[in-house]
CSV table of N, CA and C in Angstrom, one decimal:
chain,number,residue,atom,x,y,z
A,241,UNK,N,-49.4,-25.1,-36.1
A,241,UNK,CA,-48.6,-24.6,-35.2
A,241,UNK,C,-48.0,-23.2,-35.4
A,242,UNK,N,-47.6,-22.5,-34.6
A,242,UNK,CA,-47.1,-21.1,-34.9
A,242,UNK,C,-45.7,-21.1,-34.5
A,243,UNK,N,-44.9,-20.0,-34.9
A,243,UNK,CA,-43.6,-19.8,-34.7
A,243,UNK,C,-43.3,-19.9,-33.2
A,244,UNK,N,-44.1,-19.2,-32.5
A,244,UNK,CA,-44.0,-19.1,-31.1
A,244,UNK,C,-44.0,-20.4,-30.6
A,245,UNK,N,-44.9,-21.2,-30.8
A,245,UNK,CA,-45.1,-22.7,-30.3
A,245,UNK,C,-43.9,-23.5,-30.6
A,246,UNK,N,-43.4,-23.5,-31.9
A,246,UNK,CA,-42.2,-24.2,-32.3
A,246,UNK,C,-41.0,-23.9,-31.5
A,247,UNK,N,-40.7,-22.5,-31.4
A,247,UNK,CA,-39.7,-22.3,-30.6
A,247,UNK,C,-39.9,-22.5,-29.0
A,248,UNK,N,-40.8,-22.5,-28.7
A,248,UNK,CA,-41.2,-22.9,-27.0
A,248,UNK,C,-40.7,-24.5,-27.0
A,249,UNK,N,-41.0,-25.2,-28.0
A,249,UNK,CA,-40.8,-26.7,-28.1
A,249,UNK,C,-39.4,-27.0,-28.4
A,250,UNK,N,-38.7,-26.4,-29.2
A,250,UNK,CA,-37.4,-26.3,-29.7
A,250,UNK,C,-36.6,-25.1,-29.6
A,251,UNK,N,-36.4,-24.5,-28.5
A,251,UNK,CA,-35.6,-23.2,-28.5
A,251,UNK,C,-34.2,-23.2,-29.1
A,252,UNK,N,-33.5,-24.3,-29.4
A,252,UNK,CA,-32.2,-24.2,-30.2
A,252,UNK,C,-32.5,-24.1,-31.6
A,253,UNK,N,-33.6,-24.3,-32.0
A,253,UNK,CA,-33.9,-24.0,-33.5
A,253,UNK,C,-34.1,-22.7,-33.9
A,254,UNK,N,-33.8,-21.8,-33.0
A,254,UNK,CA,-34.0,-20.1,-33.3
A,254,UNK,C,-33.9,-19.7,-34.6
A,255,UNK,N,-32.6,-20.0,-35.2
A,255,UNK,CA,-32.1,-19.7,-36.4
A,255,UNK,C,-32.7,-20.3,-37.7
A,256,UNK,N,-33.4,-21.6,-37.4
A,256,UNK,CA,-34.0,-22.2,-38.4
A,256,UNK,C,-35.3,-22.4,-38.3
A,257,UNK,N,-36.1,-21.9,-37.2
A,257,UNK,CA,-37.3,-22.2,-37.2
A,257,UNK,C,-38.3,-21.5,-38.3
A,258,UNK,N,-37.9,-20.4,-38.4
A,258,UNK,CA,-38.8,-19.7,-39.7
A,258,UNK,C,-38.8,-20.5,-40.8
A,259,UNK,N,-37.6,-21.0,-41.1
A,259,UNK,CA,-37.4,-21.8,-42.6
A,259,UNK,C,-38.3,-23.2,-42.5
A,260,UNK,N,-38.3,-23.8,-41.4
A,260,UNK,CA,-39.0,-25.0,-41.3
A,260,UNK,C,-40.5,-25.0,-40.9
A,261,UNK,N,-41.2,-23.9,-40.4
A,261,UNK,CA,-42.4,-23.7,-39.9
A,261,UNK,C,-43.4,-24.0,-40.9
A,262,UNK,N,-43.4,-23.5,-41.9
A,262,UNK,CA,-44.4,-23.8,-43.1
A,262,UNK,C,-44.2,-25.5,-43.6
A,263,UNK,N,-43.0,-25.7,-43.9
A,263,UNK,CA,-42.8,-27.1,-44.3
A,263,UNK,C,-43.4,-28.3,-43.3
A,264,UNK,N,-43.1,-28.0,-42.0
A,264,UNK,CA,-43.7,-28.8,-41.1
A,264,UNK,C,-45.0,-28.8,-40.9
A,265,UNK,N,-45.8,-27.6,-41.0
A,265,UNK,CA,-47.1,-27.6,-41.0
A,265,UNK,C,-47.7,-28.5,-41.9
A,266,UNK,N,-47.1,-28.2,-43.2
A,266,UNK,CA,-47.5,-28.9,-44.5
A,266,UNK,C,-47.4,-30.5,-44.3
A,267,UNK,N,-46.4,-30.8,-43.8
A,267,UNK,CA,-46.1,-32.4,-43.9
A,267,UNK,C,-46.8,-33.0,-42.9
A,268,UNK,N,-47.0,-32.2,-41.7
A,268,UNK,CA,-48.0,-33.0,-40.8
A,268,UNK,C,-49.3,-32.9,-41.1
A,269,UNK,N,-49.8,-31.9,-41.9
A,269,UNK,CA,-51.4,-32.1,-42.7
A,269,UNK,C,-51.4,-33.1,-43.5
A,270,UNK,N,-50.3,-33.1,-44.4
A,270,UNK,CA,-50.2,-34.3,-45.5
A,270,UNK,C,-50.3,-35.7,-45.0
A,271,UNK,N,-49.5,-35.7,-43.8
A,271,UNK,CA,-49.6,-37.3,-43.3
A,271,UNK,C,-50.2,-37.6,-42.0
A,272,UNK,N,-51.4,-36.8,-41.9
A,272,UNK,CA,-52.3,-37.1,-40.8
A,272,UNK,C,-51.8,-36.9,-39.2
A,273,UNK,N,-50.9,-36.0,-39.1
A,273,UNK,CA,-50.3,-35.6,-37.8
A,273,UNK,C,-51.0,-34.4,-37.5
A,274,UNK,N,-52.2,-34.7,-36.9
A,274,UNK,CA,-53.1,-33.7,-36.9
A,274,UNK,C,-53.8,-33.7,-35.7
A,275,UNK,N,-53.4,-34.1,-34.6
A,275,UNK,CA,-53.9,-34.0,-33.2
A,275,UNK,C,-52.8,-33.4,-32.3
A,276,UNK,N,-53.2,-32.8,-31.1
A,276,UNK,CA,-52.0,-32.2,-30.3
A,276,UNK,C,-51.3,-33.6,-29.9
A,277,UNK,N,-52.0,-34.8,-29.6
A,277,UNK,CA,-51.0,-35.9,-29.2
A,277,UNK,C,-49.9,-36.2,-30.1
A,278,UNK,N,-50.4,-36.4,-31.4
A,278,UNK,CA,-49.6,-37.0,-32.6
A,278,UNK,C,-48.5,-35.7,-32.9
A,279,UNK,N,-49.0,-34.4,-32.9
A,279,UNK,CA,-48.0,-33.4,-33.1
A,279,UNK,C,-47.0,-33.3,-32.0
A,280,UNK,N,-47.5,-33.5,-30.6
A,280,UNK,CA,-46.4,-33.4,-29.7
A,280,UNK,C,-45.3,-34.5,-29.7
A,281,UNK,N,-45.9,-35.6,-30.1
A,281,UNK,CA,-44.9,-36.9,-30.2
A,281,UNK,C,-44.1,-36.8,-31.4
A,282,UNK,N,-44.6,-36.3,-32.6
A,282,UNK,CA,-43.8,-36.1,-33.8
A,282,UNK,C,-42.7,-35.2,-33.6
A,283,UNK,N,-43.1,-33.9,-32.9
A,283,UNK,CA,-42.2,-32.9,-32.8
A,283,UNK,C,-41.1,-33.3,-31.8
A,284,UNK,N,-41.3,-34.0,-30.6
A,284,UNK,CA,-40.4,-34.4,-29.8
A,284,UNK,C,-39.4,-35.2,-30.4
A,285,UNK,N,-39.8,-36.2,-31.5
A,285,UNK,CA,-38.9,-37.4,-31.9
A,285,UNK,C,-38.2,-36.5,-33.1
A,286,UNK,N,-38.5,-35.9,-33.8
A,286,UNK,CA,-37.8,-34.9,-34.7
A,286,UNK,C,-36.7,-34.0,-34.1
A,287,UNK,N,-37.3,-33.3,-32.9
A,287,UNK,CA,-36.5,-32.5,-32.3
A,287,UNK,C,-35.3,-33.2,-31.7
A,288,UNK,N,-35.4,-34.5,-31.3
A,288,UNK,CA,-34.1,-35.2,-31.0
A,288,UNK,C,-33.4,-35.8,-32.2
A,289,UNK,N,-33.9,-36.3,-33.1
A,289,UNK,CA,-33.3,-36.6,-34.0
A,289,UNK,C,-32.5,-35.8,-35.0
A,290,UNK,N,-32.8,-34.4,-35.1
A,290,UNK,CA,-32.4,-33.4,-35.9
A,290,UNK,C,-31.6,-32.3,-35.1
A,291,UNK,N,-31.5,-32.5,-33.5
A,291,UNK,CA,-30.9,-31.6,-32.8
A,291,UNK,C,-31.7,-30.3,-32.8
A,292,UNK,N,-33.0,-30.3,-32.8
A,292,UNK,CA,-33.8,-29.2,-32.7
A,292,UNK,C,-33.8,-28.5,-34.1
A,293,UNK,N,-33.7,-29.1,-35.3
A,293,UNK,CA,-33.9,-28.7,-36.6
A,293,UNK,C,-32.4,-28.1,-37.0
A,294,UNK,N,-31.3,-28.5,-36.3
A,294,UNK,CA,-30.1,-27.9,-36.7
A,294,UNK,C,-29.5,-28.8,-37.5
A,295,UNK,N,-29.8,-29.9,-37.7
A,295,UNK,CA,-29.0,-31.0,-38.4
A,295,UNK,C,-30.0,-31.8,-39.3
A,296,UNK,N,-29.9,-31.8,-40.6
A,296,UNK,CA,-30.6,-32.6,-41.6
A,296,UNK,C,-29.8,-33.7,-42.3
A,297,UNK,N,-28.6,-33.6,-41.8
A,297,UNK,CA,-27.7,-34.8,-42.5
A,297,UNK,C,-26.9,-35.3,-40.9
A,298,UNK,N,-26.9,-36.7,-40.9
A,298,UNK,CA,-26.3,-37.2,-39.8
A,298,UNK,C,-24.9,-36.7,-39.5
A,299,UNK,N,-24.3,-36.5,-38.5
A,299,UNK,CA,-23.0,-36.0,-38.3
A,299,UNK,C,-21.8,-37.0,-38.3
A,300,UNK,N,-22.2,-38.5,-38.2
A,300,UNK,CA,-21.2,-39.4,-38.3
A,300,UNK,C,-21.3,-39.5,-39.9
A,301,UNK,N,-20.1,-40.0,-40.5
A,301,UNK,CA,-19.9,-40.4,-41.8
A,301,UNK,C,-20.8,-41.1,-42.5
A,302,UNK,N,-21.5,-42.2,-41.8
A,302,UNK,CA,-22.3,-43.2,-42.3
A,302,UNK,C,-21.5,-44.5,-42.6
A,303,UNK,N,-20.2,-44.4,-42.4
A,303,UNK,CA,-19.2,-45.6,-42.5
A,303,UNK,C,-19.6,-46.9,-41.8
A,304,UNK,N,-20.4,-46.6,-40.7
A,304,UNK,CA,-20.7,-47.7,-39.8
A,304,UNK,C,-22.0,-48.5,-40.6
A,305,UNK,N,-22.5,-47.8,-41.5
A,305,UNK,CA,-23.8,-48.6,-42.2
A,305,UNK,C,-23.4,-49.3,-43.4
A,306,UNK,N,-21.9,-49.3,-43.8
A,306,UNK,CA,-21.4,-50.0,-45.0
A,306,UNK,C,-21.8,-51.2,-44.8
A,307,UNK,N,-22.3,-51.9,-45.9
A,307,UNK,CA,-22.5,-53.6,-46.0
A,307,UNK,C,-23.7,-53.9,-45.1
A,308,UNK,N,-24.4,-53.0,-44.6
A,308,UNK,CA,-25.6,-53.5,-43.9
A,308,UNK,C,-26.8,-53.8,-44.8
A,309,UNK,N,-27.0,-55.1,-45.1
A,309,UNK,CA,-28.1,-55.4,-45.9
A,309,UNK,C,-29.4,-55.2,-45.4
A,310,UNK,N,-29.6,-55.3,-44.1
A,310,UNK,CA,-31.0,-54.8,-43.7
A,310,UNK,C,-31.4,-53.4,-43.9
A,311,UNK,N,-30.4,-52.7,-44.3
A,311,UNK,CA,-30.7,-51.1,-44.7
A,311,UNK,C,-30.6,-51.3,-46.1
A,312,UNK,N,-30.5,-52.1,-46.9
A,312,UNK,CA,-30.5,-52.3,-48.3
A,312,UNK,C,-29.1,-51.6,-48.9
A,313,UNK,N,-28.2,-51.5,-48.2
A,313,UNK,CA,-26.8,-51.2,-48.5
A,313,UNK,C,-25.8,-52.1,-49.1
A,314,UNK,N,-26.1,-52.5,-50.5
A,314,UNK,CA,-25.4,-53.7,-51.2
A,314,UNK,C,-24.5,-53.2,-51.9
A,315,UNK,N,-24.2,-52.0,-52.4
A,315,UNK,CA,-23.3,-51.4,-53.3
A,315,UNK,C,-22.0,-50.9,-52.5
A,316,UNK,N,-21.0,-50.9,-52.9
A,316,UNK,CA,-19.8,-50.2,-52.0
A,316,UNK,C,-19.9,-48.6,-52.0
A,317,UNK,N,-19.7,-48.1,-50.8
A,317,UNK,CA,-20.3,-46.8,-50.7
A,317,UNK,C,-21.4,-46.4,-50.3
A,318,UNK,N,-22.4,-47.4,-50.2
A,318,UNK,CA,-23.9,-47.1,-49.7
A,318,UNK,C,-24.1,-46.6,-48.2
A,319,UNK,N,-23.0,-47.1,-47.3
A,319,UNK,CA,-23.1,-46.5,-46.0
A,319,UNK,C,-23.0,-45.1,-46.1
A,320,UNK,N,-22.1,-44.4,-46.7
A,320,UNK,CA,-21.8,-43.0,-46.6
A,320,UNK,C,-22.9,-42.4,-47.4
A,321,UNK,N,-23.1,-42.8,-48.7
A,321,UNK,CA,-24.1,-42.2,-49.4
A,321,UNK,C,-25.5,-42.1,-48.9
A,322,UNK,N,-25.8,-43.1,-48.2
A,322,UNK,CA,-27.2,-43.0,-47.7
A,322,UNK,C,-27.2,-43.2,-46.1
A,323,UNK,N,-26.3,-42.3,-45.7
A,323,UNK,CA,-26.3,-42.0,-44.1
A,323,UNK,C,-27.7,-41.1,-43.7
A,324,UNK,N,-27.9,-41.1,-42.6
A,324,UNK,CA,-29.2,-40.5,-42.1
A,324,UNK,C,-29.2,-39.1,-42.7
A,325,UNK,N,-30.4,-38.8,-43.2
A,325,UNK,CA,-30.8,-37.4,-43.5
A,325,UNK,C,-32.2,-37.0,-43.4
A,326,UNK,N,-32.5,-35.8,-43.4
A,326,UNK,CA,-33.9,-35.3,-43.1
A,326,UNK,C,-34.2,-35.2,-41.5
A,327,UNK,N,-35.1,-34.8,-41.1
A,327,UNK,CA,-35.5,-34.6,-39.8
A,327,UNK,C,-35.6,-35.8,-38.8
A,328,UNK,N,-35.8,-36.9,-39.5
A,328,UNK,CA,-36.0,-38.3,-38.8
A,328,UNK,C,-34.7,-39.2,-39.1
A,329,UNK,N,-33.9,-38.7,-39.9
A,329,UNK,CA,-32.6,-39.4,-40.4
A,329,UNK,C,-32.9,-40.6,-41.1
A,330,UNK,N,-33.7,-40.7,-42.3
A,330,UNK,CA,-33.8,-41.8,-43.1
A,330,UNK,C,-32.5,-42.4,-43.3
A,331,UNK,N,-32.3,-43.7,-43.3
A,331,UNK,CA,-30.9,-44.1,-43.4
A,331,UNK,C,-30.9,-45.4,-44.3
A,332,UNK,N,-30.1,-45.7,-45.2
A,332,UNK,CA,-29.9,-46.8,-46.0
A,332,UNK,C,-30.6,-46.7,-47.3
A,333,UNK,N,-30.0,-47.5,-48.3
A,333,UNK,CA,-30.6,-47.2,-49.6
A,333,UNK,C,-32.0,-47.8,-49.6
A,334,UNK,N,-32.3,-48.8,-49.0
A,334,UNK,CA,-33.8,-49.3,-49.0
A,334,UNK,C,-34.8,-48.4,-48.5
A,335,UNK,N,-34.4,-47.6,-47.5
A,335,UNK,CA,-35.3,-46.7,-47.0
A,335,UNK,C,-35.3,-45.4,-47.9
A,336,UNK,N,-34.3,-44.9,-48.5
A,336,UNK,CA,-34.1,-43.9,-49.5
A,336,UNK,C,-35.0,-44.2,-50.9
A,337,UNK,N,-34.9,-45.6,-51.3
A,337,UNK,CA,-35.9,-45.8,-52.3
A,337,UNK,C,-37.4,-45.8,-51.9
A,338,UNK,N,-37.7,-46.5,-50.8
A,338,UNK,CA,-39.1,-46.2,-50.3
A,338,UNK,C,-39.5,-45.0,-50.1
A,339,UNK,N,-38.8,-43.8,-49.4
A,339,UNK,CA,-39.2,-42.6,-49.4
A,339,UNK,C,-39.2,-41.8,-50.7
A,340,UNK,N,-38.4,-42.2,-51.5
A,340,UNK,CA,-38.4,-41.5,-52.8
A,340,UNK,C,-39.5,-41.9,-53.6
A,341,UNK,N,-40.0,-43.2,-53.7
A,341,UNK,CA,-41.2,-43.6,-54.2
A,341,UNK,C,-42.3,-43.0,-53.6
A,342,UNK,N,-42.4,-42.9,-52.4
A,342,UNK,CA,-43.7,-42.4,-51.7
A,342,UNK,C,-43.8,-40.8,-51.9
A,343,UNK,N,-42.6,-40.1,-52.0
A,343,UNK,CA,-42.6,-38.5,-52.2
A,343,UNK,C,-42.3,-38.3,-53.6
A,344,UNK,N,-42.2,-39.0,-54.6
A,344,UNK,CA,-42.0,-38.7,-55.9
A,344,UNK,C,-40.7,-38.0,-56.0
A,345,UNK,N,-39.8,-38.4,-55.3
A,345,UNK,CA,-38.2,-37.9,-55.4
A,345,UNK,C,-37.3,-39.0,-55.8
A,346,UNK,N,-36.4,-38.7,-56.7
A,346,UNK,CA,-35.1,-39.6,-56.8
A,346,UNK,C,-34.1,-39.3,-55.8
A,347,UNK,N,-34.5,-40.1,-54.5
A,347,UNK,CA,-33.4,-40.0,-53.3
A,347,UNK,C,-32.4,-41.0,-53.8
A,348,UNK,N,-32.3,-41.9,-54.5
A,348,UNK,CA,-31.3,-42.9,-54.7
A,348,UNK,C,-30.2,-42.1,-55.7
A,349,UNK,N,-30.6,-41.5,-56.6
A,349,UNK,CA,-29.8,-40.6,-57.5
A,349,UNK,C,-29.2,-39.4,-57.0
A,350,UNK,N,-30.0,-38.6,-55.9
A,350,UNK,CA,-29.9,-37.3,-55.3
A,350,UNK,C,-30.1,-37.5,-53.9
A,351,UNK,N,-29.4,-38.1,-53.1
A,351,UNK,CA,-29.5,-38.3,-51.6
A,351,UNK,C,-29.7,-36.9,-50.9
A,352,UNK,N,-29.0,-35.8,-51.3
A,352,UNK,CA,-29.1,-34.7,-50.5
A,352,UNK,C,-30.4,-33.9,-50.8
A,353,UNK,N,-31.2,-34.4,-51.6
A,353,UNK,CA,-32.7,-33.8,-51.7
A,353,UNK,C,-33.2,-33.8,-50.5
A,354,UNK,N,-33.0,-34.8,-49.4
A,354,UNK,CA,-33.5,-35.0,-48.2
A,354,UNK,C,-33.0,-33.7,-47.1
A,355,UNK,N,-31.9,-33.0,-47.5
A,355,UNK,CA,-31.5,-32.1,-46.6
A,355,UNK,C,-32.2,-30.6,-47.1
A,356,UNK,N,-33.0,-30.6,-47.8
A,356,UNK,CA,-33.9,-29.5,-48.3
A,356,UNK,C,-35.0,-29.5,-47.3
A,357,UNK,N,-35.4,-28.1,-46.5
A,357,UNK,CA,-36.5,-28.3,-45.5
A,357,UNK,C,-37.6,-28.9,-45.9
A,358,UNK,N,-38.2,-28.6,-47.1
A,358,UNK,CA,-39.5,-29.4,-47.3
A,358,UNK,C,-39.4,-30.8,-47.3
A,359,UNK,N,-38.2,-31.3,-48.0
A,359,UNK,CA,-38.2,-32.8,-48.0
A,359,UNK,C,-37.7,-33.5,-46.9
A,360,UNK,N,-37.0,-32.6,-45.9
A,360,UNK,CA,-36.6,-33.0,-44.7
A,360,UNK,C,-37.9,-33.3,-44.0
A,361,UNK,N,-38.8,-32.4,-43.9
A,361,UNK,CA,-40.2,-32.5,-43.2
A,361,UNK,C,-41.0,-33.7,-43.8
A,362,UNK,N,-41.1,-33.7,-45.1
A,362,UNK,CA,-42.0,-34.6,-45.6
A,362,UNK,C,-41.4,-36.1,-45.3
A,363,UNK,N,-40.3,-36.3,-45.6
A,363,UNK,CA,-39.7,-37.5,-45.4
A,363,UNK,C,-39.8,-37.9,-43.9
A,364,UNK,N,-39.8,-37.1,-42.9
A,364,UNK,CA,-40.0,-37.7,-41.7
A,364,UNK,C,-41.5,-37.8,-41.4
A,365,UNK,N,-42.4,-37.2,-41.9
A,365,UNK,CA,-43.9,-37.3,-41.7
A,365,UNK,C,-44.2,-38.6,-42.6
A,366,UNK,N,-43.4,-38.9,-43.6
A,366,UNK,CA,-43.8,-40.1,-44.3
A,366,UNK,C,-43.4,-41.3,-43.5
A,367,UNK,N,-42.1,-41.2,-43.0
A,367,UNK,CA,-41.6,-42.3,-42.3
A,367,UNK,C,-42.7,-42.5,-41.0
A,368,UNK,N,-43.0,-41.5,-40.4
A,368,UNK,CA,-43.9,-41.6,-39.3
A,368,UNK,C,-45.2,-42.2,-39.6
A,369,UNK,N,-45.7,-41.9,-40.6
A,369,UNK,CA,-47.2,-42.5,-41.1
A,369,UNK,C,-46.9,-43.9,-41.4
A,370,UNK,N,-45.8,-44.2,-42.3
A,370,UNK,CA,-45.4,-45.6,-42.8
A,370,UNK,C,-45.3,-46.6,-41.6
A,371,UNK,N,-44.8,-46.0,-40.5
A,371,UNK,CA,-44.3,-47.0,-39.6
A,371,UNK,C,-45.6,-47.0,-38.4
A,372,UNK,N,-46.7,-46.5,-38.7
A,372,UNK,CA,-47.8,-46.6,-37.8
A,372,UNK,C,-47.4,-45.8,-36.6
A,373,UNK,N,-46.8,-44.7,-36.6
A,373,UNK,CA,-46.7,-43.8,-35.3
A,373,UNK,C,-47.8,-42.9,-35.0
A,374,UNK,N,-48.7,-42.5,-35.7
A,374,UNK,CA,-49.8,-41.9,-35.3
A,374,UNK,C,-50.6,-42.6,-34.4
A,375,UNK,N,-50.7,-44.1,-34.6
A,375,UNK,CA,-51.5,-44.9,-33.8
A,375,UNK,C,-50.6,-45.0,-32.3
A,376,UNK,N,-49.6,-45.2,-32.5
A,376,UNK,CA,-48.7,-45.2,-31.1
A,376,UNK,C,-48.8,-43.9,-30.5
A,377,UNK,N,-48.6,-42.8,-31.0
A,377,UNK,CA,-48.7,-41.6,-30.5
A,377,UNK,C,-50.1,-41.3,-29.8
A,378,UNK,N,-51.2,-41.8,-30.5
A,378,UNK,CA,-52.5,-41.6,-30.0
A,378,UNK,C,-52.7,-42.7,-28.7
A,379,UNK,N,-52.0,-43.6,-28.6
A,379,UNK,CA,-51.9,-44.3,-27.4
A,379,UNK,C,-51.0,-43.9,-26.3
A,380,UNK,N,-50.2,-42.8,-26.7
A,380,UNK,CA,-49.4,-42.1,-25.8
A,380,UNK,C,-48.1,-43.0,-25.3
A,381,UNK,N,-47.5,-44.1,-26.3
A,381,UNK,CA,-46.4,-44.8,-26.1
A,381,UNK,C,-45.4,-44.4,-26.5
A,382,UNK,N,-44.6,-43.3,-25.7
A,382,UNK,CA,-43.4,-42.9,-26.4
A,382,UNK,C,-42.3,-43.7,-26.4
A,383,UNK,N,-42.3,-44.6,-25.6
A,383,UNK,CA,-41.3,-45.6,-25.5
A,383,UNK,C,-41.2,-46.3,-27.0
A,384,UNK,N,-42.2,-46.9,-27.4
A,384,UNK,CA,-42.5,-47.8,-28.6
A,384,UNK,C,-42.2,-46.9,-29.7
A,385,UNK,N,-42.9,-45.6,-29.5
A,385,UNK,CA,-42.2,-44.4,-30.7
A,385,UNK,C,-40.9,-44.5,-30.9
A,386,UNK,N,-40.5,-44.3,-29.9
A,386,UNK,CA,-38.8,-44.1,-30.0
A,386,UNK,C,-38.1,-45.4,-30.6
A,387,UNK,N,-38.7,-46.5,-29.9
A,387,UNK,CA,-38.0,-47.8,-30.5
A,387,UNK,C,-38.2,-47.9,-32.0
A,388,UNK,N,-39.4,-47.6,-32.6
A,388,UNK,CA,-39.7,-47.5,-33.9
A,388,UNK,C,-39.0,-46.9,-34.7
A,389,UNK,N,-38.6,-45.7,-34.3
A,389,UNK,CA,-37.7,-44.8,-35.0
A,389,UNK,C,-36.3,-45.2,-34.9
A,390,UNK,N,-35.8,-45.4,-33.7
A,390,UNK,CA,-34.3,-45.5,-33.5
A,390,UNK,C,-33.9,-46.9,-33.5
A,391,UNK,N,-34.8,-47.9,-33.2
A,391,UNK,CA,-34.4,-49.2,-33.1
A,391,UNK,C,-34.0,-49.6,-31.6
A,392,UNK,N,-34.0,-48.6,-30.6
A,392,UNK,CA,-33.8,-48.9,-29.4
A,392,UNK,C,-34.2,-47.7,-28.7
A,393,UNK,N,-33.7,-47.1,-27.6
A,393,UNK,CA,-34.3,-46.3,-26.7
A,393,UNK,C,-33.0,-44.9,-26.5
A,394,UNK,N,-32.3,-44.9,-27.5
A,394,UNK,CA,-31.2,-44.0,-27.5
A,394,UNK,C,-31.9,-42.5,-27.5
A,395,UNK,N,-31.4,-41.8,-26.5
A,395,UNK,CA,-31.8,-40.4,-26.4
A,395,UNK,C,-33.3,-40.3,-26.0
A,396,UNK,N,-33.8,-41.2,-25.2
A,396,UNK,CA,-35.3,-41.5,-24.6
A,396,UNK,C,-35.5,-40.4,-23.8
A,397,UNK,N,-34.5,-39.9,-22.8
A,397,UNK,CA,-34.7,-38.9,-21.7
A,397,UNK,C,-35.2,-37.2,-22.5
A,398,UNK,N,-34.2,-37.3,-23.7
A,398,UNK,CA,-34.5,-35.8,-24.1
A,398,UNK,C,-35.7,-36.1,-25.1
A,399,UNK,N,-36.1,-37.2,-25.6
A,399,UNK,CA,-37.3,-37.2,-26.3
A,399,UNK,C,-38.5,-37.0,-25.5
A,400,UNK,N,-38.4,-37.5,-24.2
A,400,UNK,CA,-39.4,-37.3,-23.3
A,400,UNK,C,-39.7,-35.9,-22.7
A,401,UNK,N,-38.3,-35.3,-22.6
A,401,UNK,CA,-38.5,-34.0,-22.1
A,401,UNK,C,-39.1,-33.1,-23.1
A,402,UNK,N,-38.8,-33.3,-24.4
A,402,UNK,CA,-39.3,-32.5,-25.5
A,402,UNK,C,-40.8,-32.7,-25.6
A,403,UNK,N,-41.2,-34.0,-25.4
A,403,UNK,CA,-42.7,-34.3,-25.5
A,403,UNK,C,-43.3,-33.9,-24.3
A,404,UNK,N,-42.8,-33.6,-23.2
A,404,UNK,CA,-43.6,-33.0,-22.1
A,404,UNK,C,-43.8,-31.5,-22.5
A,405,UNK,N,-43.0,-30.9,-23.0
A,405,UNK,CA,-43.0,-29.4,-23.4
A,405,UNK,C,-43.9,-29.3,-24.5
A,406,UNK,N,-44.0,-30.1,-25.5
A,406,UNK,CA,-44.7,-30.1,-26.6
A,406,UNK,C,-46.1,-30.3,-26.4
A,407,UNK,N,-46.5,-31.1,-25.4
A,407,UNK,CA,-47.6,-31.4,-24.9
A,407,UNK,C,-48.4,-30.0,-24.1
A,408,UNK,N,-47.4,-29.4,-23.5
A,408,UNK,CA,-48.1,-28.1,-22.7
A,408,UNK,C,-48.3,-27.1,-23.7
A,409,UNK,N,-47.3,-27.0,-24.7
A,409,UNK,CA,-47.4,-26.0,-25.4
A,409,UNK,C,-48.6,-26.1,-26.7
A,410,UNK,N,-48.9,-27.1,-27.0
A,410,UNK,CA,-49.9,-27.6,-28.0
A,410,UNK,C,-51.4,-27.6,-27.5
A,411,UNK,N,-51.4,-27.9,-26.0
A,411,UNK,CA,-52.5,-28.0,-25.4
A,411,UNK,C,-53.6,-27.0,-25.7
């Protein structure tokens, strides 16, 4: 993907696009996001989740995740400590542990590592592959991709709009 393609897909990323271009390309290559269908779907999802690369940390405090054992938040303060980070908003102690193990990072000890561009990109691509999203992207099922990332269809209209642009740009 080129800088022009990235900016055509995510115009609001203008100030950050150059910082994220190489790490995005590297992460997509590392995790098999290597066809136009996969890349369009991935870029649409991270575009929505990160506000077009403007946010690598969830804007909310994370207090709503406190005590959420389904996220592995079992220690007081885990909700805030392990709020969404990275381009796909990895959330919860259990997901930080899994991502850290897969990426060779101590994300439980240093959660803010997911805010660094390379780690934000790699964690998103790891999550993508670990959740079988390449296969859903191959099938063209953007609703199921969204559900697997978000747990519901929050932001579906924007995700679909970004996907449509990404398909055209990457064709």
